[in-house]
Amino acid sequence: MDQIETTASAQDSRYRKVPATCKVCLGTCGTILTLDDNDRIVGIAPDKEHPLTRGYACFKGLQTDLYSRPDRLLHPLKRMPDGSFQQISAEQALDEIAQKLSDLLTSDGPDAIAGYYGTGTMGNVLSAPVLRSWMQAIGSQALFSSMTIDQPAKWVTPERLGAWHAGKHRLPDSDVFLIGGSNPVTSHLLYGGLFANPLAELKAAKERGMKLIVIDPRRSETSHYADIALQPFPGEDTTVVAGLIRIILTERWEDRPFCDDYVQGLDALRAGVDPFTPAYVEKRAGVPADQLHAAARMFAKEARRGAAYTGTGPNMAPHANLAEHLYEVLNVICGRFNRAGDPVINPGVLVPRTALRAEVTAPSRSWETGKKSRVRNVGMLAGEMMSPVLPDEILAPGPGNIRSLFVLASNPASAFPDPPKVIEALKALDLLVVIDPNFSTTARFAHYILPPKLNYEMATIPDYETFRYFQPYSQYSPGPARPPAGSAVLDEHYIFWALAKRLGKQMQFNGASLDMTQAPSVDDMLDIMTRDAQIPLSEVRKYPHGHIFAVAPQCVEPATNDARFAVFPDDVGIELGEVAAESFDEKGRKVEHGTAFTHRLTCRRMRNVMNSVTYLPATRKRHPFNAAFVHPADLAALDVKSGAEIEITSAHGTITGIAMPDDRLKPGTVSMTHGFGGLPEDHTPVHNGGANVATLISLEKNLDNITAMPRLSAIPVNLRKK
Ligand SMILES: Nc1nc2c(c(=O)[nH]1)N[C@H]1C(S)=C(S)[C@@H](COP(=O)(O)OP(=O)(O)OC[C@H]3O[C@@H](n4cnc5c(=O)[nH]c(N)nc54)[C@H](O)[C@@H]3O)O[C@H]1N2
Ligand SMILES: Nc1nc2c(c(=O)[nH]1)N[C@H]1C(S)=C(S)[C@@H](COP(=O)(O)OP(=O)(O)OC[C@H]3O[C@@H](n4cnc5c(=O)[nH]c(N)nc54)[C@H](O)[C@@H]3O)O[C@H]1N2
Ligand code: SF4
Ligand SMILES: [Mo]
């Protein structure tokens, strides 16, 4: 665990200590709040009695300044004609916003009103589902989220390949675990597991003999524990995983009976991966053939249980959907799924019990049939539009353009590529409402800023339990802290309820009609949310530190259909063919825009910073900038010293970074965190604020066909000494 810099030093008897859960990231660490006699947070410490995290917590979660720093926004603000912001009452802000929305509904219809929610919704279990309900109530389909500039391949792949209804093997009962381009030890996020206390989970699995394979151009905090760490050039996951599939099929290590029963297209797959011989993978991706073979053997031959999981690395690099598809094909051909009779690892606590069957959910390709965007003709996924087209959906002339945007717990001005274009779009809106505790880079362009109550200040429960936890854990926190005296911070669900009421719209929530005459409290909403719970919320409330509940065991049920995985549909075949046809030099570098760029800039998260939440004083002190990590040999070749400024140029833009040597990187890689650097107009000094990686990325070129996902990793760049 981090060296804990707890702020809870006060032993004063006026202070009381209350258990709660941190929601700064998805790690769900149990915390102990120290509250003063006004119930203000004066300290946060790890909770040793928490059943999952048992005293583990990190620097981010132990800082009080998110809640109590002097410049936290505490009152609704309205932008005046001269550009200044003026404090107004919440009800006046809601009246004015509702009037504008009502006019837009009449003049342009509901799809002119968009919502975009982001990672700050982790802090409030109600906010994303309430935004969704509100959008439905007003009849707008213009819902966007950070998922579609993060890992939309995780929504495409189950709909293109098919998905196993009972899920894939998970960490606690696996003999092998393969992680492609995720670093959960730092990020506390691996889709399908490794959120709470990830290092302890990983170590426990290793102690009982599980083997770990990691594919990452960087020797990360996670690959430190790998039995085999493959270090390819960035953006070469398609090559590497096609190579693994080829070895498995050639050696006949696949699960034959499973493939016979559940797979279609195996011969086409075999032919499609044929060019990806071990020698080719070595030459192109820089992974030695014997290591590739050893990884294939460890995964497919020497283990019976255990699956491949991926993160932002391959999902943000070029060919993201293809890479995700191939990683999942590894699981399919090896049959790494829960079968009829297998125990379900976590049946859930506050969620209803749902049957899990040993069958394929057939491919559905919903993006091909639903509403299409006016720009780039991309479709919808999981009921959402694709965020990379949001700026153009605002800017492209009407009819049908987006004229109003609600930015909920997100920060597109810093999170999207191409800041000048995003700013132009935000400025073009008739109504921009930002719900954020910070005067963020996006909030600057808002017509109204509505500051929310934060975690610890309202009741809460864990969400996505079955996906996130390996045990039936739950916890209710009453939200014991109070926001600063005199503040007018709002419950996020109230904002949307109050607007629906003013517009005369009826909201539904978890299948129930909300009472539109009297505002529901957070607890009312949680009661509705958990009305089909396996353990009633009233029971969960009895365990303030959280609890592992004795829910009735559940087993996977037999199939009720005969659907099959489509392992090699035509569009996958075409794209893999295109990859095989790409030319490259001896460092795996493709020639682009007539230039062979010397390096690839990759994404990475910092342990102590959450995306663009770089503004907290304690964080800023520790991390005044985002370093540009480069292999020492590359720095020596450029004659750049550690800590010196370095110019990084892509086909789209140029930034200045601060060079830091890191010999854990594959040479040819620049590893850099996003979210820093402010906006171009700020001219942020690089030593005090960092550099904005988004400047290097285009929102118009190199977009994915299905999702319009730009490439946020493996970006070709050149480096120059400044
Ligand atoms: N170049 C590059 N770009 C990237 C990425 C990358 O790796 N490289 N990563 C991408 C990824 S994975 C993501 S998810 C997106 C993130 O995209 P966004 O979600 O749009 O951006 P964040 O920076 O996470 O902004 C979160 C905002 O929520 C606010 N916030 C925090 N807590 C709360 C709360 O409780 N309530 C409310 N209302 N607000 C709160 C914060 O102040 C902050 O302004 O960025 C993407 N952009
Ligand atoms: N501390 C902290 N935690 C966070 C966040 C944060 O900002 N800070 N952000 C949260 C969010 S929004 C998200 S989406 C998750 C993301 O969680 P993760 O997906 O685990 O993200 P990272 O920790 O950046 O790990 C990505 C890894 O991919 C590697 N990589 C980069 N390019 C490639 C490539 O082309 N191929 C392969 N195979 N690997 C590559 C990087 O070197 C890095 O080690 O983290 C969440 N948790
Ligand atoms: S790991 Fe995540 S949940 Fe745990 S203390 Fe840190 S920020 Fe909070
Ligand atoms: Mo993300």
Coordinates of N, CA, C and O and ligand atoms in Angstrom, one line a residue, residues 24-27 58 60 118-119 122 146-147 149-151 154 179-191 195 214-223 230 232-238 240-241 310-318 323 327 600-613 665 669-674 712-715, ligand 2:
V24 N -13.7 7.8 -5.2 CA -13.0 8.6 -6.1 C -12.6 7.7 -7.4 O -12.6 8.2 -8.5
C25 N -12.3 6.4 -7.1 CA -12.2 5.5 -8.3 C -13.0 4.3 -8.0 O -13.9 4.3 -7.0
L26 N -12.9 3.2 -8.7 CA -13.8 2.1 -8.5 C -13.2 1.1 -7.5 O -13.7 0.0 -7.3
G27 N -12.2 1.5 -6.8 CA -11.5 0.6 -5.8 C -12.4 0.2 -4.6 O -12.1 -0.7 -3.9
C58 N -5.6 4.5 -1.0 CA -4.5 5.2 -1.7 C -4.5 6.7 -1.4 O -5.5 7.2 -0.9
K60 N -5.0 9.2 -3.3 CA -6.2 10.0 -3.9 C -7.4 10.0 -2.9 O -8.0 11.0 -2.7
G118 N -19.7 11.2 -17.4 CA -18.3 10.7 -17.3 C -17.9 10.1 -16.0 O -18.8 9.7 -15.2
T119 N -16.6 10.1 -15.8 CA -16.1 9.3 -14.7 C -16.5 9.8 -13.3 O -16.4 9.0 -12.3
M122 N -18.9 8.0 -10.9 CA -18.5 7.0 -9.9 C -18.8 7.4 -8.5 O -18.9 6.6 -7.6
S146 N -18.4 8.9 -21.4 CA -17.0 8.7 -21.5 C -16.6 7.3 -22.0 O -15.6 7.1 -22.6
M147 N -17.6 6.3 -21.9 CA -17.3 5.0 -22.4 C -16.9 5.0 -23.9 O -16.0 4.1 -24.3
I149 N -15.2 7.2 -25.5 CA -13.8 7.6 -25.8 C -12.9 6.9 -24.8 O -11.8 7.4 -24.5
D150 N -13.3 5.7 -24.4 CA -12.6 4.9 -23.4 C -12.4 3.5 -24.0 O -11.4 3.2 -24.7
Q151 N -13.4 2.7 -23.8 CA -13.3 1.3 -24.3 C -14.5 0.8 -25.0 O -15.1 -0.2 -24.6
K154 N -15.5 -2.7 -26.0 CA -16.1 -3.7 -25.0 C -17.6 -3.7 -25.2 O -18.2 -4.6 -24.6
I179 N -3.7 -10.6 -19.1 CA -4.1 -9.2 -19.1 C -3.4 -8.5 -20.2 O -2.2 -8.4 -20.3
G180 N -4.2 -7.9 -21.2 CA -3.7 -7.2 -22.3 C -3.9 -5.7 -22.1 O -5.1 -5.2 -22.1
G181 N -2.8 -4.9 -21.9 CA -3.0 -3.5 -21.9 C -3.8 -2.9 -20.8 O -4.6 -2.0 -21.0
S182 N -3.7 -3.5 -19.6 CA -4.4 -2.9 -18.4 C -3.4 -3.0 -17.3 O -2.6 -3.9 -17.2
N183 N -3.5 -2.0 -16.4 CA -2.6 -2.0 -15.2 C -3.5 -1.9 -13.9 O -3.4 -0.8 -13.2
P184 N -4.3 -2.9 -13.6 CA -5.2 -2.7 -12.5 C -4.6 -2.5 -11.2 O -5.2 -1.9 -10.3
V185 N -3.3 -2.9 -11.0 CA -2.7 -2.6 -9.7 C -2.6 -1.1 -9.4 O -2.8 -0.6 -8.3
T186 N -2.6 -0.3 -10.5 CA -2.6 1.1 -10.4 C -4.0 1.7 -10.6 O -4.4 2.6 -9.9
S187 N -4.7 1.2 -11.6 CA -6.0 1.8 -12.0 C -7.2 1.3 -11.2 O -8.2 1.9 -11.3
H188 N -7.0 0.2 -10.5 CA -8.1 -0.4 -9.8 C -9.3 -0.6 -10.7 O -10.5 -0.4 -10.3
L189 N -9.0 -1.0 -11.9 CA -10.1 -1.2 -12.9 C -9.6 -2.3 -13.9 O -8.7 -2.0 -14.6
L190 N -10.2 -3.4 -13.8 CA -10.1 -4.4 -14.9 C -11.5 -4.9 -15.2 O -12.1 -5.4 -14.3
Y191 N -11.9 -4.7 -16.4 CA -13.3 -5.1 -16.7 C -13.5 -6.6 -16.4 O -12.8 -7.5 -16.9
F195 N -10.9 -4.7 -8.9 CA -11.2 -3.4 -8.5 C -10.8 -3.1 -7.1 O -9.9 -2.3 -6.9
V214 N 1.0 -11.0 -19.0 CA 0.7 -9.6 -19.3 C 1.3 -9.2 -20.6 O 2.4 -9.5 -20.9
I215 N 0.4 -8.5 -21.4 CA 0.9 -7.9 -22.7 C 0.8 -6.4 -22.6 O -0.2 -5.8 -22.5
D216 N 2.0 -5.8 -22.6 CA 2.0 -4.3 -22.4 C 3.4 -3.9 -22.9 O 4.4 -4.5 -22.5
P217 N 3.5 -2.8 -23.6 CA 4.8 -2.3 -24.1 C 5.6 -1.8 -22.9 O 6.8 -1.5 -23.1
R218 N 5.0 -1.7 -21.7 CA 5.7 -1.1 -20.6 C 5.7 -2.2 -19.5 O 4.7 -3.0 -19.4
R219 N 6.8 -2.4 -18.8 CA 6.7 -3.3 -17.6 C 6.0 -2.5 -16.5 O 6.6 -1.7 -15.8
S220 N 4.7 -2.8 -16.4 CA 3.9 -2.0 -15.5 C 3.9 -2.6 -14.1 O 4.5 -3.6 -13.8
E221 N 3.2 -1.9 -13.2 CA 3.1 -2.4 -11.8 C 2.4 -3.7 -11.7 O 2.6 -4.5 -10.8
T222 N 1.6 -4.0 -12.8 CA 0.9 -5.3 -12.8 C 1.8 -6.3 -13.4 O 1.9 -7.5 -12.9
S223 N 2.5 -6.0 -14.5 CA 3.3 -7.0 -15.2 C 4.5 -7.4 -14.4 O 5.2 -8.4 -14.6
L230 N 4.9 -10.1 -22.1 CA 5.2 -9.8 -23.5 C 5.2 -8.3 -23.6 O 4.3 -7.6 -23.2
P232 N 5.3 -5.9 -26.5 CA 5.2 -5.6 -28.0 C 5.4 -4.1 -28.2 O 5.3 -3.3 -27.3
F233 N 5.6 -3.7 -29.4 CA 5.5 -2.3 -29.8 C 4.1 -1.9 -29.5 O 3.2 -2.7 -29.7
P234 N 3.9 -0.7 -29.2 CA 2.5 -0.2 -28.9 C 1.7 -0.4 -30.2 O 2.2 -0.3 -31.3
G235 N 0.4 -0.7 -30.0 CA -0.5 -0.8 -31.1 C -0.4 -2.1 -31.9 O -1.0 -2.2 -33.0
E236 N 0.3 -3.1 -31.4 CA 0.5 -4.3 -32.1 C -0.2 -5.5 -31.5 O 0.1 -6.6 -31.7
D237 N -1.2 -5.2 -30.7 CA -2.0 -6.3 -30.1 C -2.6 -7.2 -31.1 O -2.7 -8.4 -30.9
T238 N -3.1 -6.6 -32.2 CA -3.7 -7.5 -33.2 C -2.7 -8.5 -33.8 O -3.0 -9.7 -33.9
V240 N 0.0 -9.6 -32.2 CA 0.5 -10.5 -31.2 C -0.6 -11.6 -30.9 O -0.4 -12.8 -30.8
V241 N -1.9 -11.1 -30.8 CA -3.0 -12.0 -30.4 C -3.3 -12.9 -31.6 O -3.6 -14.1 -31.5
T310 N -8.8 -7.3 -21.0 CA -8.0 -6.2 -21.6 C -8.4 -4.9 -20.9 O -9.4 -4.8 -20.2
G311 N -7.6 -3.9 -21.2 CA -7.9 -2.6 -20.7 C -7.7 -1.5 -21.8 O -7.9 -1.8 -23.0
T312 N -7.4 -0.3 -21.3 CA -7.4 0.8 -22.3 C -6.3 0.7 -23.3 O -6.5 1.2 -24.4
G313 N -5.2 0.0 -23.0 CA -4.1 -0.1 -24.0 C -4.6 -0.5 -25.4 O -4.7 0.4 -26.3
P314 N -5.0 -1.7 -25.6 CA -5.5 -2.2 -26.9 C -6.8 -1.5 -27.3 O -7.0 -1.3 -28.5
N315 N -7.6 -1.1 -26.3 CA -8.9 -0.4 -26.7 C -8.7 1.0 -27.1 O -9.7 1.6 -27.7
M316 N -7.6 1.6 -26.9 CA -7.4 3.0 -27.3 C -6.4 3.0 -28.5 O -6.3 4.1 -29.2
A317 N -5.7 1.9 -28.8 CA -4.8 1.9 -29.9 C -5.5 1.7 -31.3 O -6.7 1.4 -31.3
P318 N -4.8 1.9 -32.4 CA -5.5 1.6 -33.7 C -6.0 0.2 -33.7 O -5.5 -0.7 -33.1
A323 N -8.6 -5.8 -32.1 CA -7.8 -6.3 -31.0 C -8.7 -6.9 -30.0 O -8.4 -8.0 -29.5
Y327 N -8.7 -10.9 -28.7 CA -8.5 -11.3 -27.3 C -9.7 -12.1 -26.9 O -9.5 -13.2 -26.2
R600 N 6.0 5.9 -30.6 CA 4.6 5.7 -30.4 C 4.3 6.2 -29.0 O 4.9 5.7 -28.0
L601 N 3.3 7.2 -28.9 CA 2.9 7.7 -27.6 C 1.8 6.9 -27.0 O 0.8 6.7 -27.7
T602 N 2.0 6.3 -25.8 CA 1.0 5.4 -25.3 C 0.3 6.1 -24.1 O 0.8 6.9 -23.4
C603 N -1.0 5.6 -23.8 CA -1.7 6.1 -22.7 C -1.2 5.4 -21.4 O -0.6 4.3 -21.4
R604 N -1.4 6.0 -20.3 CA -1.1 5.4 -19.0 C -1.8 6.3 -17.9 O -1.9 7.5 -18.0
R605 N -2.2 5.6 -16.8 CA -2.8 6.3 -15.7 C -1.8 6.5 -14.6 O -0.9 5.6 -14.4
M606 N -1.9 7.6 -13.8 CA -1.0 7.8 -12.7 C -1.8 7.4 -11.4 O -3.0 7.7 -11.3
R607 N -1.1 6.7 -10.5 CA -1.7 6.2 -9.3 C -2.4 7.3 -8.5 O -3.5 7.1 -8.0
N608 N -1.8 8.5 -8.4 CA -2.3 9.5 -7.5 C -3.2 10.5 -8.2 O -3.6 11.5 -7.5
V609 N -3.5 10.4 -9.4 CA -4.3 11.4 -10.1 C -5.4 10.7 -10.9 O -5.2 9.6 -11.5
M610 N -6.6 11.2 -10.8 CA -7.8 10.6 -11.5 C -8.1 11.5 -12.7 O -8.6 12.6 -12.5
N611 N -7.8 11.0 -13.9 CA -8.1 11.7 -15.1 C -7.8 13.2 -15.0 O -6.7 13.6 -14.6
S612 N -8.8 14.1 -15.3 CA -8.4 15.5 -15.3 C -8.6 16.2 -13.9 O -8.6 17.4 -13.8
V613 N -8.8 15.4 -12.9 CA -8.8 15.9 -11.5 C -7.4 16.2 -11.0 O -6.9 15.6 -10.1
L665 N 10.2 0.8 -20.2 CA 9.5 1.0 -21.5 C 10.2 0.2 -22.6 O 11.4 0.1 -22.6
T669 N 8.9 4.0 -27.4 CA 7.6 4.4 -26.7 C 7.8 5.6 -25.9 O 8.8 5.9 -25.3
V670 N 6.7 6.5 -26.0 CA 6.6 7.6 -25.1 C 5.3 7.4 -24.3 O 4.3 7.2 -24.8
S671 N 5.5 7.3 -22.9 CA 4.3 6.9 -22.1 C 3.9 8.2 -21.3 O 4.7 8.7 -20.6
M672 N 2.6 8.6 -21.5 CA 2.2 9.9 -21.0 C 0.8 9.9 -20.6 O -0.1 9.3 -21.3
T673 N 0.5 10.5 -19.5 CA -0.9 10.6 -19.0 C -1.6 11.8 -19.5 O -1.0 12.9 -19.7
H674 N -2.9 11.6 -19.8 CA -3.8 12.7 -20.3 C -4.3 13.5 -19.1 O -4.1 13.2 -18.0
L712 N -6.1 6.9 -29.0 CA -5.6 7.6 -27.9 C -4.4 6.9 -27.3 O -3.8 7.4 -26.3
S713 N -4.0 5.9 -28.0 CA -2.7 5.2 -27.6 C -2.0 4.8 -28.9 O -2.6 4.7 -30.0
A714 N -0.7 4.5 -28.8 CA 0.1 4.1 -30.0 C 0.0 5.2 -31.1 O -0.1 4.9 -32.2
I715 N 0.1 6.5 -30.6 CA 0.0 7.6 -31.5 C 1.4 7.9 -32.1 O 2.4 8.0 -31.3
Ligands
LIG2 N1 -5.2 6.2 -10.4 C1 -6.0 6.2 -11.4 N2 -6.9 5.2 -11.5 C2 -7.8 5.3 -12.6 C3 -7.8 6.3 -13.5 C4 -6.8 7.4 -13.3 O1 -6.8 8.4 -14.0 N3 -6.0 7.3 -12.2 N4 -8.7 6.3 -14.6 C5 -9.8 5.4 -14.5 C6 -10.3 5.2 -15.9 S1 -11.3 6.4 -16.5 C7 -10.1 4.0 -16.6 S2 -10.8 3.8 -18.1 C8 -9.2 3.0 -16.0 C9 -8.2 2.4 -17.1 O2 -7.5 1.4 -16.5 P1 -6.4 0.6 -17.3 O3 -6.9 0.1 -18.6 O4 -5.8 -0.4 -16.4 O5 -5.4 1.9 -17.6 P2 -3.8 2.1 -17.4 O6 -3.5 2.0 -15.9 O7 -3.5 3.3 -18.1 O8 -3.2 0.8 -18.1 C10 -3.1 0.7 -19.5 C11 -1.9 0.0 -19.8 O9 -1.9 -0.2 -21.2 C12 -0.6 -0.1 -21.7 N5 -0.7 0.2 -23.1 C13 -0.7 1.4 -23.8 N6 -0.8 1.2 -25.1 C14 -0.8 -0.1 -25.3 C15 -1.0 -0.9 -26.5 O10 -1.1 -0.5 -27.6 N7 -1.1 -2.3 -26.2 C16 -1.0 -2.9 -25.0 N8 -1.1 -4.2 -24.9 N9 -0.9 -2.1 -23.9 C17 -0.8 -0.8 -24.1 C18 0.0 1.0 -20.9 O11 1.4 1.0 -20.9 C19 -0.6 0.8 -19.5 O12 0.2 0.0 -18.7 O13 -8.5 3.4 -14.9 C20 -9.4 4.1 -13.9 N10 -8.6 4.2 -12.7

